[in-house]
Amino acid sequence: MAKRVVADSYGGPEVLSLIESDVPAPGPGEVTVRAMAIGVNPVDYKLYSGAMGADPAALPMPVGLELSGVVTAVGRDAEGPAGPLSVGDEVMVHPAPGAYATELTVPASSVAPKPPELSWEEAAGLRLAGSTAVHALTVTGVSEGETLLIHGASGGVGLLAVQIAVADGVRVIGTAGESHLDSVERYGATAVRYGEGLRERVREAAPGGVDAVIDASGTREAIDLSLELVPDPGRIVSIIAFDRADTGIKLIGGGPNADPGTEIRAGSWRKLAELAHQGEIEVVVARTYSLAEAADAHRFLADGHPGGKVVLLP
């Protein structure tokens, strides 16, 4: 038996409960993984809140999409993107529907090696946010020597995008709240405080102009300023401003009119793992909670300013 978090109905964090359930034995092309740490992401809440559909047949809904852990059982022909899997392998799993669990059976295709340089908590928060960051950077086409503006640079996606871009030789300007400016600067970006006067502060930080933008905040201020700074709206990518499609910006992810970037995201673990091996990327863990505290983790995340990844510990 495993413990897992499910949503009994559609609504806020109060609908989450911790239950016990059987773990199916892995079939062909599947493995069972014992979770060591579980990544918490805004999409987890969106799925059970009803914002992305409220089909009663999906209830009770298992929650979560990514985790790190140890392979405990292997089905026939279980081969991940890095090769055959074995009991005892330390791995990162994404997508892992129902990841808020102590043990889970998943397709081997979702299982990649955990970089030994990362802790369980860091590895649990790398793949979803990291694949989004890699996707966004790819779509902007930003390259060495260019200047990239990242709105929401202190969040889970933003901090990873900062580090990847800096490692690729891109000059990065990142917006953040006052309390998170130091963390953005720590990874090689020029941090600017968002809010009144943002336009002037960005222009001062980038006197030569801005070549591309990644928006991880979705505010009207962020999109309007980006359109003013970047001549080609196709080099402005947002992971959240789905209501601004009429501006010509690129939308990515699971929202309406968005590019899902399936192939880019599926292969992103290789670049992320390589950067981890080289010591050029870290996953900032803002706070950890127990599996039984999943609702509290979501309330903290809903504040909108976690300053990194939120992780559950089984």
XYZ file of C-alpha atoms in Angstrom:
314
model
C 0.000 0.000 0.000
C 1.074 3.565 -0.706
C -0.096 6.893 0.625
C -1.254 9.414 -1.960
C -2.921 12.813 -2.121
C -6.168 13.122 -4.063
C -8.706 15.868 -4.686
C -12.149 14.615 -3.624
C -13.919 17.440 -5.475
C -13.037 20.547 -7.469
C -12.077 23.585 -5.416
C -9.278 24.984 -3.277
C -6.616 23.222 -1.201
C -9.274 22.185 1.290
C -10.454 19.458 -1.134
C -7.154 17.554 -0.812
C -6.946 14.448 1.335
C -4.353 11.763 2.084
C -5.485 8.197 1.379
C -3.992 4.723 1.093
C -4.116 2.799 -2.177
C -2.562 -0.184 -3.893
C 0.418 0.283 -6.183
C -0.016 -1.739 -9.376
C 2.882 -3.946 -10.408
C 4.717 -2.504 -13.413
C 3.590 -3.869 -16.758
C 5.590 -3.888 -19.991
C 7.440 -0.590 -20.412
C 6.706 0.506 -16.835
C 8.591 0.859 -13.547
C 7.609 1.451 -9.944
C 9.389 4.287 -8.139
C 9.572 4.996 -4.407
C 9.320 8.755 -4.041
C 12.067 10.550 -2.141
C 10.814 14.069 -2.945
C 7.895 15.491 -4.934
C 7.758 18.740 -6.906
C 4.838 21.115 -6.326
C 3.785 23.256 -9.292
C 1.030 25.818 -9.997
C -0.491 23.512 -12.635
C -1.200 20.959 -9.875
C -3.652 23.396 -8.319
C -5.109 24.466 -11.659
C -6.004 20.874 -12.508
C -8.060 20.189 -9.372
C -9.423 23.719 -9.000
C -11.608 23.267 -12.068
C -9.829 26.008 -14.012
C -8.867 23.493 -16.695
C -12.116 21.526 -16.719
C -14.291 19.897 -14.077
C -15.180 16.407 -15.260
C -16.816 14.538 -12.326
C -15.531 11.258 -13.777
C -11.960 12.367 -12.978
C -12.679 12.403 -9.222
C -11.125 11.517 -6.893
C -8.223 13.080 -8.793
C -4.623 12.041 -8.050
C -2.454 15.165 -7.775
C 1.074 15.977 -8.910
C 3.278 15.653 -11.973
C 6.933 15.199 -10.966
C 9.086 13.450 -8.404
C 12.524 12.051 -7.687
C 13.054 8.616 -6.242
C 14.404 5.075 -6.460
C 13.221 2.375 -8.856
C 11.777 -0.520 -6.822
C 10.336 -2.759 -9.567
C 10.814 -3.032 -13.332
C 8.434 -4.364 -15.969
C 9.441 -6.105 -19.166
C 11.219 -3.900 -21.728
C 11.349 -0.977 -19.324
C 13.636 1.455 -21.100
C 13.845 5.151 -20.352
C 15.229 7.898 -22.577
C 18.724 7.141 -21.218
C 18.461 3.370 -21.650
C 17.242 0.273 -19.748
C 16.139 0.794 -16.149
C 17.027 -1.370 -13.135
C 15.936 -1.726 -9.526
C 17.923 0.715 -7.407
C 18.309 3.391 -10.083
C 18.043 6.948 -8.754
C 15.744 8.839 -11.083
C 13.686 11.922 -11.881
C 10.163 11.320 -13.198
C 8.105 13.692 -15.347
C 5.354 13.525 -16.347
C 4.235 11.470 -13.373
C 0.454 11.892 -12.994
C -0.432 11.365 -9.335
C 3.106 12.142 -8.154
C 1.932 13.153 -4.658
C 2.452 9.583 -3.434
C 4.937 7.487 -1.501
C 5.230 5.032 -4.393
C 4.023 5.170 -7.988
C 4.060 3.045 -11.134
C 4.896 5.104 -14.222
C 5.843 4.699 -17.891
C 9.566 4.128 -18.287
C 9.564 6.827 -20.972
C 9.026 9.420 -18.197
C 12.045 8.293 -16.186
C 15.472 9.960 -16.494
C 18.636 9.550 -14.388
C 18.969 11.820 -11.362
C 22.164 13.877 -11.543
C 24.211 12.862 -8.489
C 25.123 16.515 -7.959
C 21.505 17.312 -7.011
C 19.739 16.454 -3.782
C 16.439 14.582 -3.883
C 14.613 17.851 -3.240
C 16.431 19.656 -6.048
C 15.914 16.813 -8.500
C 12.185 16.708 -7.712
C 11.849 20.322 -8.797
C 14.026 20.277 -11.895
C 12.192 18.679 -14.775
C 8.846 20.477 -15.074
C 10.155 23.999 -14.454
C 13.389 23.183 -16.289
C 11.639 21.877 -19.383
C 9.505 25.021 -19.442
C 12.625 27.178 -19.194
C 14.377 25.264 -21.994
C 11.248 25.493 -24.158
C 10.957 29.236 -23.594
C 14.620 29.866 -24.375
C 14.399 27.764 -27.526
C 11.353 29.644 -28.803
C 12.940 33.069 -28.230
C 15.971 32.006 -30.260
C 18.172 34.016 -27.902
C 21.876 33.367 -28.385
C 25.280 34.222 -26.975
C 25.895 37.957 -26.731
C 22.213 38.937 -26.879
C 20.218 40.537 -24.059
C 17.270 38.663 -22.546
C 14.698 40.133 -20.173
C 12.998 37.642 -17.832
C 9.867 38.757 -15.984
C 9.345 36.810 -12.769
C 12.990 35.799 -12.626
C 12.897 34.684 -8.980
C 10.281 31.959 -9.475
C 10.870 28.284 -10.218
C 10.901 28.690 -14.003
C 12.531 32.115 -13.914
C 15.566 31.127 -11.843
C 16.260 28.118 -14.047
C 15.872 30.207 -17.208
C 18.349 32.738 -15.763
C 20.955 30.048 -15.104
C 20.565 28.286 -18.452
C 20.764 31.547 -20.388
C 23.804 32.775 -18.453
C 25.529 29.427 -19.055
C 24.878 29.927 -22.785
C 26.550 33.348 -22.762
C 23.359 35.429 -22.810
C 23.181 38.719 -20.896
C 20.148 38.471 -18.604
C 18.053 41.122 -16.902
C 15.555 39.684 -14.425
C 12.628 41.351 -12.695
C 11.748 40.363 -9.133
C 10.343 41.683 -5.899
C 12.596 43.567 -3.512
C 13.157 40.543 -1.249
C 14.284 38.313 -4.148
C 16.664 40.620 -6.026
C 19.748 39.076 -4.413
C 18.819 35.548 -5.527
C 18.485 36.723 -9.143
C 21.833 38.523 -8.987
C 23.448 35.425 -7.477
C 23.062 33.546 -10.749
C 24.646 36.175 -12.951
C 21.669 38.299 -13.991
C 21.117 42.005 -13.508
C 18.137 42.199 -11.167
C 15.579 44.998 -11.364
C 12.622 45.546 -9.062
C 9.231 45.323 -10.702
C 6.499 47.876 -10.055
C 6.301 51.599 -10.682
C 9.309 52.850 -12.632
C 10.101 49.437 -14.130
C 10.396 50.837 -17.657
C 13.104 53.269 -16.629
C 15.006 50.705 -14.591
C 15.053 48.188 -17.436
C 16.191 50.799 -19.962
C 18.979 51.806 -17.611
C 20.047 48.172 -17.195
C 19.929 47.560 -20.960
C 21.091 50.747 -22.693
C 21.728 48.742 -25.871
C 18.188 47.397 -25.934
C 16.508 44.055 -25.290
C 16.575 41.292 -27.905
C 14.106 38.825 -26.393
C 11.796 38.335 -23.405
C 10.559 35.428 -21.297
C 7.477 36.288 -19.271
C 6.884 34.112 -16.220
C 4.677 36.624 -14.414
C 1.788 37.288 -16.803
C 1.130 40.833 -15.642
C -0.133 43.494 -18.048
C 2.860 45.623 -17.088
C 5.263 42.870 -18.152
C 3.673 42.253 -21.552
C 3.138 45.930 -22.391
C 6.745 46.796 -21.528
C 8.039 43.821 -23.504
C 6.124 44.880 -26.605
C 7.583 48.350 -26.246
C 11.170 47.095 -25.900
C 11.340 44.263 -28.458
C 10.633 45.081 -32.131
C 9.631 41.500 -32.993
C 6.763 40.226 -30.781
C 7.644 36.704 -31.904
C 10.697 36.901 -29.638
C 8.506 37.527 -26.593
C 7.471 34.253 -24.941
C 4.976 33.938 -22.115
C 4.108 30.882 -20.059
C 1.039 32.504 -18.499
C -0.356 35.524 -20.421
C -2.742 33.432 -22.508
C -5.167 36.339 -22.847
C -2.598 38.341 -24.853
C -2.405 36.125 -27.942
C -3.692 38.987 -30.092
C -0.420 40.887 -29.541
C 1.632 38.431 -31.594
C 3.690 37.135 -28.668
C 4.472 33.411 -28.440
C 2.530 31.425 -25.835
C 3.865 28.098 -24.587
C 2.638 25.400 -22.234
C -0.807 23.961 -21.670
C -2.958 27.058 -22.024
C -5.231 28.094 -24.898
C -3.448 28.953 -28.166
C -0.166 27.761 -26.650
C 2.616 25.695 -28.190
C 3.017 22.564 -26.009
C 6.594 22.017 -27.216
C 6.260 18.281 -26.621
C 9.521 17.207 -28.269
C 11.572 20.069 -26.825
C 10.329 19.391 -23.302
C 10.763 15.628 -23.549
C 14.424 16.022 -24.507
C 15.207 18.907 -22.148
C 16.381 16.619 -19.326
C 19.655 16.032 -21.186
C 20.612 19.709 -21.188
C 19.443 20.124 -17.589
C 21.434 17.099 -16.431
C 24.528 18.269 -18.304
C 24.364 21.685 -16.649
C 23.915 20.022 -13.260
C 26.970 17.817 -13.889
C 28.967 20.931 -14.782
C 27.829 22.770 -11.674
C 26.170 25.479 -13.765
C 22.614 24.984 -12.544
C 20.970 24.745 -9.139
C 17.366 24.241 -8.128
C 16.425 26.716 -5.431
C 14.120 25.000 -2.933
C 12.100 27.658 -1.169
C 10.290 25.412 1.297
C 9.515 21.758 2.014
C 6.367 20.185 3.459
C 5.344 16.669 4.393
C 3.016 14.790 2.061
C 0.222 15.264 4.622
C 0.770 19.034 4.390
C 0.080 19.252 0.639
C -2.792 21.692 1.189
C -0.511 24.007 3.184
C 2.097 23.799 0.412
C -0.507 24.923 -2.112
C -1.614 27.812 0.086
C 2.007 28.956 0.300
C 2.445 28.624 -3.451
C -0.769 30.581 -4.084
C 0.858 33.633 -2.508
C 2.671 34.005 -5.831
C 6.143 34.765 -4.459
C 7.694 31.510 -3.235
C 11.245 32.458 -4.290
C 11.959 29.007 -5.706
C 10.515 25.505 -5.756
C 8.145 24.026 -3.199
C 8.736 20.336 -2.460
C 6.835 17.604 -0.598
C 8.698 14.948 1.401
C 6.915 11.587 1.705
